[in-house]
JSON list of C-alpha atoms and ligand atoms in Angstrom, two decimals:
[
{"chain": "A", "resi": 1, "resn": "MET", "atom": "CA", "xyz": [-232.35, 117.38, -74.10]},
{"chain": "A", "resi": 2, "resn": "LYS", "atom": "CA", "xyz": [-228.54, 116.31, -76.04]},
{"chain": "A", "resi": 3, "resn": "GLY", "atom": "CA", "xyz": [-228.12, 117.70, -79.24]},
{"chain": "A", "resi": 4, "resn": "GLY", "atom": "CA", "xyz": [-229.96, 119.85, -81.60]},
{"chain": "A", "resi": 5, "resn": "GLU", "atom": "CA", "xyz": [-229.36, 123.43, -82.25]},
{"chain": "A", "resi": 6, "resn": "LEU", "atom": "CA", "xyz": [-229.08, 125.97, -80.30]},
{"chain": "A", "resi": 7, "resn": "GLY", "atom": "CA", "xyz": [-230.01, 129.83, -80.62]},
{"chain": "A", "resi": 8, "resn": "TYR", "atom": "CA", "xyz": [-234.60, 129.17, -79.91]},
{"chain": "A", "resi": 9, "resn": "SER", "atom": "CA", "xyz": [-235.32, 129.90, -76.59]},
{"chain": "A", "resi": 10, "resn": "LEU", "atom": "CA", "xyz": [-235.74, 132.67, -75.98]},
{"chain": "A", "resi": 11, "resn": "ALA", "atom": "CA", "xyz": [-237.62, 133.47, -79.52]},
{"chain": "A", "resi": 12, "resn": "HIS", "atom": "CA", "xyz": [-240.27, 129.87, -78.33]},
{"chain": "A", "resi": 13, "resn": "ALA", "atom": "CA", "xyz": [-240.51, 131.66, -74.71]},
{"chain": "A", "resi": 14, "resn": "PHE", "atom": "CA", "xyz": [-241.95, 135.24, -76.27]},
{"chain": "A", "resi": 15, "resn": "GLY", "atom": "CA", "xyz": [-244.15, 132.85, -78.28]},
{"chain": "A", "resi": 16, "resn": "ALA", "atom": "CA", "xyz": [-245.38, 130.90, -75.88]},
{"chain": "A", "resi": 17, "resn": "ALA", "atom": "CA", "xyz": [-246.46, 133.70, -73.93]},
{"chain": "A", "resi": 18, "resn": "PHE", "atom": "CA", "xyz": [-248.52, 136.37, -76.53]},
{"chain": "A", "resi": 19, "resn": "ASP", "atom": "CA", "xyz": [-252.04, 136.47, -76.57]},
{"chain": "A", "resi": 20, "resn": "HIS", "atom": "CA", "xyz": [-251.40, 134.28, -73.07]},
{"chain": "A", "resi": 21, "resn": "PRO", "atom": "CA", "xyz": [-252.46, 136.84, -70.76]},
{"chain": "A", "resi": 22, "resn": "GLU", "atom": "CA", "xyz": [-252.21, 133.83, -68.07]},
{"chain": "A", "resi": 23, "resn": "LEU", "atom": "CA", "xyz": [-248.76, 132.44, -68.97]},
{"chain": "A", "resi": 24, "resn": "ILE", "atom": "CA", "xyz": [-244.91, 133.41, -66.90]},
{"chain": "A", "resi": 25, "resn": "VAL", "atom": "CA", "xyz": [-242.74, 131.84, -69.48]},
{"chain": "A", "resi": 26, "resn": "PRO", "atom": "CA", "xyz": [-239.40, 131.24, -67.33]},
{"chain": "A", "resi": 27, "resn": "CYS", "atom": "CA", "xyz": [-236.27, 130.94, -70.17]},
{"chain": "A", "resi": 28, "resn": "VAL", "atom": "CA", "xyz": [-233.42, 129.50, -69.09]},
{"chain": "A", "resi": 29, "resn": "ILE", "atom": "CA", "xyz": [-230.03, 130.78, -71.85]},
{"chain": "A", "resi": 30, "resn": "GLY", "atom": "CA", "xyz": [-226.64, 129.69, -71.74]},
{"chain": "A", "resi": 31, "resn": "ASP", "atom": "CA", "xyz": [-224.09, 131.14, -72.28]},
{"chain": "A", "resi": 32, "resn": "GLY", "atom": "CA", "xyz": [-223.17, 129.49, -75.23]},
{"chain": "A", "resi": 33, "resn": "GLU", "atom": "CA", "xyz": [-226.32, 129.45, -76.72]},
{"chain": "A", "resi": 34, "resn": "ALA", "atom": "CA", "xyz": [-226.65, 133.29, -75.83]},
{"chain": "A", "resi": 35, "resn": "GLU", "atom": "CA", "xyz": [-223.78, 133.91, -79.05]},
{"chain": "A", "resi": 36, "resn": "THR", "atom": "CA", "xyz": [-225.76, 132.47, -81.60]},
{"chain": "A", "resi": 37, "resn": "GLY", "atom": "CA", "xyz": [-227.63, 134.73, -83.53]},
{"chain": "A", "resi": 38, "resn": "PRO", "atom": "CA", "xyz": [-231.18, 133.85, -83.12]},
{"chain": "A", "resi": 39, "resn": "LEU", "atom": "CA", "xyz": [-230.49, 133.99, -79.45]},
{"chain": "A", "resi": 40, "resn": "ALA", "atom": "CA", "xyz": [-228.61, 137.62, -79.67]},
{"chain": "A", "resi": 41, "resn": "SER", "atom": "CA", "xyz": [-231.35, 139.08, -81.92]},
{"chain": "A", "resi": 42, "resn": "SER", "atom": "CA", "xyz": [-234.15, 136.91, -79.29]},
{"chain": "A", "resi": 43, "resn": "TRP", "atom": "CA", "xyz": [-233.81, 139.77, -76.72]},
{"chain": "A", "resi": 44, "resn": "HIS", "atom": "CA", "xyz": [-236.01, 142.57, -78.64]},
{"chain": "A", "resi": 45, "resn": "GLY", "atom": "CA", "xyz": [-239.30, 140.23, -78.46]},
{"chain": "A", "resi": 46, "resn": "ILE", "atom": "CA", "xyz": [-239.89, 141.63, -74.91]},
{"chain": "A", "resi": 47, "resn": "LYS", "atom": "CA", "xyz": [-240.75, 144.94, -77.14]},
{"chain": "A", "resi": 48, "resn": "PHE", "atom": "CA", "xyz": [-243.73, 142.90, -78.42]},
{"chain": "A", "resi": 49, "resn": "LEU", "atom": "CA", "xyz": [-245.07, 142.25, -74.85]},
{"chain": "A", "resi": 50, "resn": "ASN", "atom": "CA", "xyz": [-248.25, 143.67, -74.55]},
{"chain": "A", "resi": 51, "resn": "PRO", "atom": "CA", "xyz": [-248.89, 143.17, -70.27]},
{"chain": "A", "resi": 52, "resn": "ALA", "atom": "CA", "xyz": [-252.32, 143.64, -70.26]},
{"chain": "A", "resi": 53, "resn": "ARG", "atom": "CA", "xyz": [-253.00, 141.14, -73.41]},
{"chain": "A", "resi": 54, "resn": "ASP", "atom": "CA", "xyz": [-250.15, 138.66, -73.68]},
{"chain": "A", "resi": 55, "resn": "GLY", "atom": "CA", "xyz": [-248.01, 136.60, -70.86]},
{"chain": "A", "resi": 56, "resn": "ALA", "atom": "CA", "xyz": [-244.76, 137.31, -69.21]},
{"chain": "A", "resi": 57, "resn": "VAL", "atom": "CA", "xyz": [-240.97, 136.08, -70.06]},
{"chain": "A", "resi": 58, "resn": "LEU", "atom": "CA", "xyz": [-238.46, 135.74, -67.85]},
{"chain": "A", "resi": 59, "resn": "PRO", "atom": "CA", "xyz": [-234.86, 135.16, -69.16]},
{"chain": "A", "resi": 60, "resn": "ILE", "atom": "CA", "xyz": [-232.30, 133.05, -67.03]},
{"chain": "A", "resi": 61, "resn": "LEU", "atom": "CA", "xyz": [-229.28, 133.90, -68.37]},
{"chain": "A", "resi": 62, "resn": "HIS", "atom": "CA", "xyz": [-227.13, 131.06, -67.18]},
{"chain": "A", "resi": 63, "resn": "LEU", "atom": "CA", "xyz": [-224.00, 131.62, -66.61]},
{"chain": "A", "resi": 64, "resn": "ASN", "atom": "CA", "xyz": [-221.78, 128.84, -66.32]},
{"chain": "A", "resi": 65, "resn": "GLY", "atom": "CA", "xyz": [-218.27, 130.88, -68.11]},
{"chain": "A", "resi": 66, "resn": "TYR", "atom": "CA", "xyz": [-217.91, 128.51, -70.68]},
{"chain": "A", "resi": 67, "resn": "LYS", "atom": "CA", "xyz": [-219.48, 126.67, -73.81]},
{"chain": "A", "resi": 68, "resn": "ILE", "atom": "CA", "xyz": [-218.13, 123.03, -75.32]},
{"chain": "A", "resi": 69, "resn": "ALA", "atom": "CA", "xyz": [-214.51, 123.95, -75.03]},
{"chain": "A", "resi": 70, "resn": "ASN", "atom": "CA", "xyz": [-214.42, 127.98, -74.95]},
{"chain": "A", "resi": 71, "resn": "PRO", "atom": "CA", "xyz": [-214.76, 130.76, -71.62]},
{"chain": "A", "resi": 72, "resn": "THR", "atom": "CA", "xyz": [-218.07, 132.82, -73.09]},
{"chain": "A", "resi": 73, "resn": "ILE", "atom": "CA", "xyz": [-218.39, 136.44, -73.79]},
{"chain": "A", "resi": 74, "resn": "LEU", "atom": "CA", "xyz": [-220.57, 136.72, -71.68]},
{"chain": "A", "resi": 75, "resn": "GLY", "atom": "CA", "xyz": [-219.88, 134.93, -68.97]},
{"chain": "A", "resi": 76, "resn": "ARG", "atom": "CA", "xyz": [-216.97, 136.68, -68.86]},
{"chain": "A", "resi": 77, "resn": "SER", "atom": "CA", "xyz": [-218.35, 140.65, -69.03]},
{"chain": "A", "resi": 78, "resn": "SER", "atom": "CA", "xyz": [-218.28, 142.23, -65.60]},
{"chain": "A", "resi": 79, "resn": "ASP", "atom": "CA", "xyz": [-221.76, 142.78, -63.31]},
{"chain": "A", "resi": 80, "resn": "GLU", "atom": "CA", "xyz": [-222.31, 146.37, -64.73]},
{"chain": "A", "resi": 81, "resn": "ASP", "atom": "CA", "xyz": [-221.43, 145.94, -68.32]},
{"chain": "A", "resi": 82, "resn": "LEU", "atom": "CA", "xyz": [-224.60, 143.08, -68.49]},
{"chain": "A", "resi": 83, "resn": "ARG", "atom": "CA", "xyz": [-226.54, 145.71, -66.93]},
{"chain": "A", "resi": 84, "resn": "GLN", "atom": "CA", "xyz": [-225.94, 148.21, -69.80]},
{"chain": "A", "resi": 85, "resn": "LEU", "atom": "CA", "xyz": [-226.15, 145.74, -72.14]},
{"chain": "A", "resi": 86, "resn": "PHE", "atom": "CA", "xyz": [-229.78, 144.62, -70.93]},
{"chain": "A", "resi": 87, "resn": "SER", "atom": "CA", "xyz": [-230.96, 147.16, -70.04]},
{"chain": "A", "resi": 88, "resn": "GLY", "atom": "CA", "xyz": [-230.57, 148.96, -72.88]},
{"chain": "A", "resi": 89, "resn": "TYR", "atom": "CA", "xyz": [-232.66, 146.07, -74.21]},
{"chain": "A", "resi": 90, "resn": "GLY", "atom": "CA", "xyz": [-235.57, 147.17, -71.72]},
{"chain": "A", "resi": 91, "resn": "TYR", "atom": "CA", "xyz": [-235.11, 144.54, -69.11]},
{"chain": "A", "resi": 92, "resn": "GLU", "atom": "CA", "xyz": [-234.37, 145.30, -65.15]},
{"chain": "A", "resi": 93, "resn": "PRO", "atom": "CA", "xyz": [-231.18, 142.20, -64.75]},
{"chain": "A", "resi": 94, "resn": "LEU", "atom": "CA", "xyz": [-231.43, 140.66, -60.82]},
{"chain": "A", "resi": 95, "resn": "PHE", "atom": "CA", "xyz": [-228.11, 138.70, -60.19]},
{"chain": "A", "resi": 96, "resn": "VAL", "atom": "CA", "xyz": [-227.58, 135.75, -58.18]},
{"chain": "A", "resi": 97, "resn": "SER", "atom": "CA", "xyz": [-224.12, 134.86, -58.02]},
{"chain": "A", "resi": 98, "resn": "GLY", "atom": "CA", "xyz": [-222.03, 131.74, -56.34]},
{"chain": "A", "resi": 99, "resn": "ASP", "atom": "CA", "xyz": [-220.65, 128.47, -55.48]},
{"chain": "A", "resi": 100, "resn": "GLN", "atom": "CA", "xyz": [-222.14, 126.84, -52.46]},
{"chain": "A", "resi": 101, "resn": "PRO", "atom": "CA", "xyz": [-225.91, 125.37, -52.77]},
{"chain": "A", "resi": 102, "resn": "GLU", "atom": "CA", "xyz": [-226.67, 126.30, -49.31]},
{"chain": "A", "resi": 103, "resn": "LYS", "atom": "CA", "xyz": [-226.89, 129.52, -49.90]},
{"chain": "A", "resi": 104, "resn": "MET", "atom": "CA", "xyz": [-227.71, 129.87, -53.62]},
{"chain": "A", "resi": 105, "resn": "HIS", "atom": "CA", "xyz": [-231.03, 127.83, -53.31]},
{"chain": "A", "resi": 106, "resn": "PRO", "atom": "CA", "xyz": [-232.78, 130.93, -51.01]},
{"chain": "A", "resi": 107, "resn": "LEU", "atom": "CA", "xyz": [-230.78, 133.78, -53.52]},
{"chain": "A", "resi": 108, "resn": "MET", "atom": "CA", "xyz": [-232.77, 131.83, -56.71]},
{"chain": "A", "resi": 109, "resn": "ALA", "atom": "CA", "xyz": [-235.49, 131.82, -54.88]},
{"chain": "A", "resi": 110, "resn": "GLN", "atom": "CA", "xyz": [-235.69, 135.80, -53.61]},
{"chain": "A", "resi": 111, "resn": "ALA", "atom": "CA", "xyz": [-234.59, 137.06, -56.93]},
{"chain": "A", "resi": 112, "resn": "LEU", "atom": "CA", "xyz": [-237.76, 134.00, -58.51]},
{"chain": "A", "resi": 113, "resn": "ASP", "atom": "CA", "xyz": [-239.89, 135.80, -55.92]},
{"chain": "A", "resi": 114, "resn": "ASN", "atom": "CA", "xyz": [-238.97, 139.58, -56.53]},
{"chain": "A", "resi": 115, "resn": "ALA", "atom": "CA", "xyz": [-239.53, 138.93, -60.85]},
{"chain": "A", "resi": 116, "resn": "PHE", "atom": "CA", "xyz": [-243.27, 137.46, -59.76]},
{"chain": "A", "resi": 117, "resn": "SER", "atom": "CA", "xyz": [-244.05, 140.09, -57.34]},
{"chain": "A", "resi": 118, "resn": "LYS", "atom": "CA", "xyz": [-242.91, 142.70, -60.82]},
{"chain": "A", "resi": 119, "resn": "ILE", "atom": "CA", "xyz": [-244.21, 141.05, -63.74]},
{"chain": "A", "resi": 120, "resn": "ALA", "atom": "CA", "xyz": [-247.45, 140.98, -61.69]},
{"chain": "A", "resi": 121, "resn": "ALA", "atom": "CA", "xyz": [-247.28, 144.83, -60.88]},
{"chain": "A", "resi": 122, "resn": "PHE", "atom": "CA", "xyz": [-246.59, 145.72, -64.49]},
{"chain": "A", "resi": 123, "resn": "GLN", "atom": "CA", "xyz": [-249.77, 143.03, -65.59]},
{"chain": "A", "resi": 124, "resn": "GLN", "atom": "CA", "xyz": [-252.29, 144.57, -62.65]},
{"chain": "A", "resi": 125, "resn": "GLN", "atom": "CA", "xyz": [-251.85, 148.00, -63.54]},
{"chain": "A", "resi": 126, "resn": "ALA", "atom": "CA", "xyz": [-252.30, 147.32, -67.31]},
{"chain": "A", "resi": 127, "resn": "ARG", "atom": "CA", "xyz": [-254.99, 145.24, -66.96]},
{"chain": "A", "resi": 128, "resn": "ALA", "atom": "CA", "xyz": [-257.07, 147.59, -64.55]},
{"chain": "A", "resi": 129, "resn": "GLY", "atom": "CA", "xyz": [-256.24, 150.02, -67.85]},
{"chain": "A", "resi": 130, "resn": "LYS", "atom": "CA", "xyz": [-253.68, 151.88, -66.32]},
{"chain": "A", "resi": 131, "resn": "ALA", "atom": "CA", "xyz": [-251.96, 153.97, -69.69]},
{"chain": "A", "resi": 132, "resn": "SER", "atom": "CA", "xyz": [-249.73, 156.02, -67.43]},
{"chain": "A", "resi": 133, "resn": "ILE", "atom": "CA", "xyz": [-247.25, 153.20, -66.94]},
{"chain": "A", "resi": 134, "resn": "GLY", "atom": "CA", "xyz": [-245.17, 153.32, -70.07]},
{"chain": "A", "resi": 135, "resn": "VAL", "atom": "CA", "xyz": [-243.42, 150.19, -71.29]},
{"chain": "A", "resi": 136, "resn": "PRO", "atom": "CA", "xyz": [-242.42, 148.26, -68.53]},
{"chain": "A", "resi": 137, "resn": "ARG", "atom": "CA", "xyz": [-238.66, 147.24, -68.12]},
{"chain": "A", "resi": 138, "resn": "TRP", "atom": "CA", "xyz": [-239.24, 144.18, -67.17]},
{"chain": "A", "resi": 139, "resn": "PRO", "atom": "CA", "xyz": [-237.37, 141.24, -64.87]},
{"chain": "A", "resi": 140, "resn": "MET", "atom": "CA", "xyz": [-234.76, 138.86, -65.66]},
{"chain": "A", "resi": 141, "resn": "ILE", "atom": "CA", "xyz": [-231.68, 136.73, -63.89]},
{"chain": "A", "resi": 142, "resn": "VAL", "atom": "CA", "xyz": [-228.16, 136.04, -64.69]},
{"chain": "A", "resi": 143, "resn": "LEU", "atom": "CA", "xyz": [-227.21, 133.39, -62.94]},
{"chain": "A", "resi": 144, "resn": "ARG", "atom": "CA", "xyz": [-223.19, 132.65, -62.55]},
{"chain": "A", "resi": 145, "resn": "SER", "atom": "CA", "xyz": [-222.48, 129.25, -60.90]},
{"chain": "A", "resi": 146, "resn": "PRO", "atom": "CA", "xyz": [-219.95, 127.13, -62.17]},
{"chain": "A", "resi": 147, "resn": "LYS", "atom": "CA", "xyz": [-220.03, 124.85, -64.91]},
{"chain": "A", "resi": 148, "resn": "GLY", "atom": "CA", "xyz": [-220.32, 120.61, -63.80]},
{"chain": "A", "resi": 149, "resn": "TRP", "atom": "CA", "xyz": [-221.92, 123.06, -60.57]},
{"chain": "A", "resi": 150, "resn": "THR", "atom": "CA", "xyz": [-222.07, 119.72, -57.17]},
{"chain": "A", "resi": 151, "resn": "GLY", "atom": "CA", "xyz": [-220.14, 117.32, -59.93]},
{"chain": "A", "resi": 152, "resn": "PRO", "atom": "CA", "xyz": [-216.69, 115.93, -59.74]},
{"chain": "A", "resi": 153, "resn": "LYS", "atom": "CA", "xyz": [-214.26, 118.46, -59.58]},
{"chain": "A", "resi": 154, "resn": "THR", "atom": "CA", "xyz": [-211.39, 116.51, -61.25]},
{"chain": "A", "resi": 155, "resn": "VAL", "atom": "CA", "xyz": [-211.24, 113.34, -63.02]},
{"chain": "A", "resi": 156, "resn": "ASP", "atom": "CA", "xyz": [-207.60, 111.63, -63.19]},
{"chain": "A", "resi": 157, "resn": "GLY", "atom": "CA", "xyz": [-205.80, 115.15, -61.62]},
{"chain": "A", "resi": 158, "resn": "LYS", "atom": "CA", "xyz": [-208.06, 117.12, -64.27]},
{"chain": "A", "resi": 159, "resn": "LYS", "atom": "CA", "xyz": [-209.45, 120.55, -63.37]},
{"chain": "A", "resi": 160, "resn": "VAL", "atom": "CA", "xyz": [-213.22, 119.49, -64.68]},
{"chain": "A", "resi": 161, "resn": "GLU", "atom": "CA", "xyz": [-216.69, 121.49, -62.03]},
{"chain": "A", "resi": 162, "resn": "GLY", "atom": "CA", "xyz": [-216.02, 125.30, -62.77]},
{"chain": "A", "resi": 163, "resn": "PHE", "atom": "CA", "xyz": [-213.99, 124.37, -66.64]},
{"chain": "A", "resi": 164, "resn": "TRP", "atom": "CA", "xyz": [-215.10, 123.13, -69.86]},
{"chain": "A", "resi": 165, "resn": "ARG", "atom": "CA", "xyz": [-214.17, 119.91, -69.46]},
{"chain": "A", "resi": 166, "resn": "ALA", "atom": "CA", "xyz": [-217.13, 119.90, -67.35]},
{"chain": "A", "resi": 167, "resn": "HIS", "atom": "CA", "xyz": [-219.19, 120.01, -70.73]},
{"chain": "A", "resi": 168, "resn": "GLN", "atom": "CA", "xyz": [-218.44, 116.37, -72.45]},
{"chain": "A", "resi": 169, "resn": "VAL", "atom": "CA", "xyz": [-219.25, 112.77, -70.09]},
{"chain": "A", "resi": 170, "resn": "PRO", "atom": "CA", "xyz": [-215.41, 113.71, -67.73]},
{"chain": "A", "resi": 171, "resn": "VAL", "atom": "CA", "xyz": [-214.74, 109.63, -68.10]},
{"chain": "A", "resi": 172, "resn": "ALA", "atom": "CA", "xyz": [-213.42, 108.88, -70.82]},
{"chain": "A", "resi": 173, "resn": "ALA", "atom": "CA", "xyz": [-213.69, 104.71, -70.91]},
{"chain": "A", "resi": 174, "resn": "CYS", "atom": "CA", "xyz": [-214.97, 102.84, -68.35]},
{"chain": "A", "resi": 175, "resn": "ARG", "atom": "CA", "xyz": [-210.96, 99.49, -67.60]},
{"chain": "A", "resi": 176, "resn": "GLU", "atom": "CA", "xyz": [-212.89, 97.16, -65.97]},
{"chain": "A", "resi": 177, "resn": "ASP", "atom": "CA", "xyz": [-208.96, 95.94, -65.27]},
{"chain": "A", "resi": 178, "resn": "GLU", "atom": "CA", "xyz": [-208.73, 98.76, -62.97]},
{"chain": "A", "resi": 179, "resn": "GLY", "atom": "CA", "xyz": [-211.76, 97.68, -61.91]},
{"chain": "A", "resi": 180, "resn": "HIS", "atom": "CA", "xyz": [-214.45, 100.71, -63.37]},
{"chain": "A", "resi": 181, "resn": "ARG", "atom": "CA", "xyz": [-217.91, 99.29, -64.03]},
{"chain": "B", "resi": 1, "resn": "TPP", "atom": "C1", "xyz": [-226.46, 126.35, -83.73]},
{"chain": "B", "resi": 1, "resn": "TPP", "atom": "C2", "xyz": [-225.05, 125.30, -82.58]},
{"chain": "B", "resi": 1, "resn": "TPP", "atom": "N1", "xyz": [-224.17, 125.72, -83.05]},
{"chain": "B", "resi": 1, "resn": "TPP", "atom": "C3", "xyz": [-223.65, 124.79, -81.62]},
{"chain": "B", "resi": 1, "resn": "TPP", "atom": "C4", "xyz": [-224.30, 123.54, -81.45]},
{"chain": "B", "resi": 1, "resn": "TPP", "atom": "C5", "xyz": [-222.59, 122.83, -80.65]},
{"chain": "B", "resi": 1, "resn": "TPP", "atom": "N2", "xyz": [-223.56, 122.99, -78.95]},
{"chain": "B", "resi": 1, "resn": "TPP", "atom": "C6", "xyz": [-223.97, 121.86, -77.92]},
{"chain": "B", "resi": 1, "resn": "TPP", "atom": "S1", "xyz": [-223.73, 122.75, -76.15]},
{"chain": "B", "resi": 1, "resn": "TPP", "atom": "C7", "xyz": [-222.52, 124.11, -76.75]},
{"chain": "B", "resi": 1, "resn": "TPP", "atom": "C8", "xyz": [-222.06, 124.66, -76.04]},
{"chain": "B", "resi": 1, "resn": "TPP", "atom": "C9", "xyz": [-223.29, 125.43, -75.02]},
{"chain": "B", "resi": 1, "resn": "TPP", "atom": "O1", "xyz": [-222.97, 125.67, -73.99]},
{"chain": "B", "resi": 1, "resn": "TPP", "atom": "P1", "xyz": [-224.36, 126.24, -72.99]},
{"chain": "B", "resi": 1, "resn": "TPP", "atom": "O2", "xyz": [-225.24, 127.64, -74.31]},
{"chain": "B", "resi": 1, "resn": "TPP", "atom": "O3", "xyz": [-223.36, 127.30, -72.07]},
{"chain": "B", "resi": 1, "resn": "TPP", "atom": "O4", "xyz": [-224.69, 125.74, -72.36]},
{"chain": "B", "resi": 1, "resn": "TPP", "atom": "P2", "xyz": [-223.93, 124.44, -71.17]},
{"chain": "B", "resi": 1, "resn": "TPP", "atom": "O5", "xyz": [-222.91, 125.09, -70.55]},
{"chain": "B", "resi": 1, "resn": "TPP", "atom": "O6", "xyz": [-224.93, 125.01, -70.21]},
{"chain": "B", "resi": 1, "resn": "TPP", "atom": "O7", "xyz": [-224.18, 123.31, -71.47]},
{"chain": "B", "resi": 1, "resn": "TPP", "atom": "C10", "xyz": [-222.38, 124.10, -78.62]},
{"chain": "B", "resi": 1, "resn": "TPP", "atom": "C11", "xyz": [-221.46, 125.18, -78.86]},
{"chain": "B", "resi": 1, "resn": "TPP", "atom": "C12", "xyz": [-225.26, 123.60, -81.43]},
{"chain": "B", "resi": 1, "resn": "TPP", "atom": "N3", "xyz": [-225.47, 123.13, -80.90]},
{"chain": "B", "resi": 1, "resn": "TPP", "atom": "N4", "xyz": [-225.82, 124.71, -82.19]}
]
């Protein structure tokens, strides 16, 4: 999708999961979107999830470091600060970080398997009537990868991959006189 108002992805994910015990809703959240007021307050939705009666939400916070033309606050935060922040909201953050696709794909697959097993364990216990599980610490994934990952590294000598410039169409105009089409 192109365009639209940022901020509502996580609130919608919780809305989809409430009263749908069979659903697990992965929700990818950009670090730019995470700076909007609606998104910043939606993290608390986790407190309303009932593991017996509702589905689950798996937030995937995608830190590619930049929004349109600036770095992001969460992208510049250390793993330890993020761990403390999201633990405070009630999550267990799982970190996946890097820029080599052949390493990142299995790491992400492992993190997803890990998250789904934790969700399944909370739900099974709650649905078996074990009141003793208390409030689950639901998993979330923090994914760090470069903005514009696997796109052109530079265009016209200017850095694009891993930089805010990747947000825009990097080739400004087709110049037929130079043979571009
Ligand atoms: C409420 C709102 N504020 C500002 C914008 C303008 N805007 C469009 S994309 C964007 C940056 C989004 O960054 P991020 O969520 O990190 O996405 P990604 O880097 O993955 O493209 C901004 C600020 C918007 N669409 N909605």
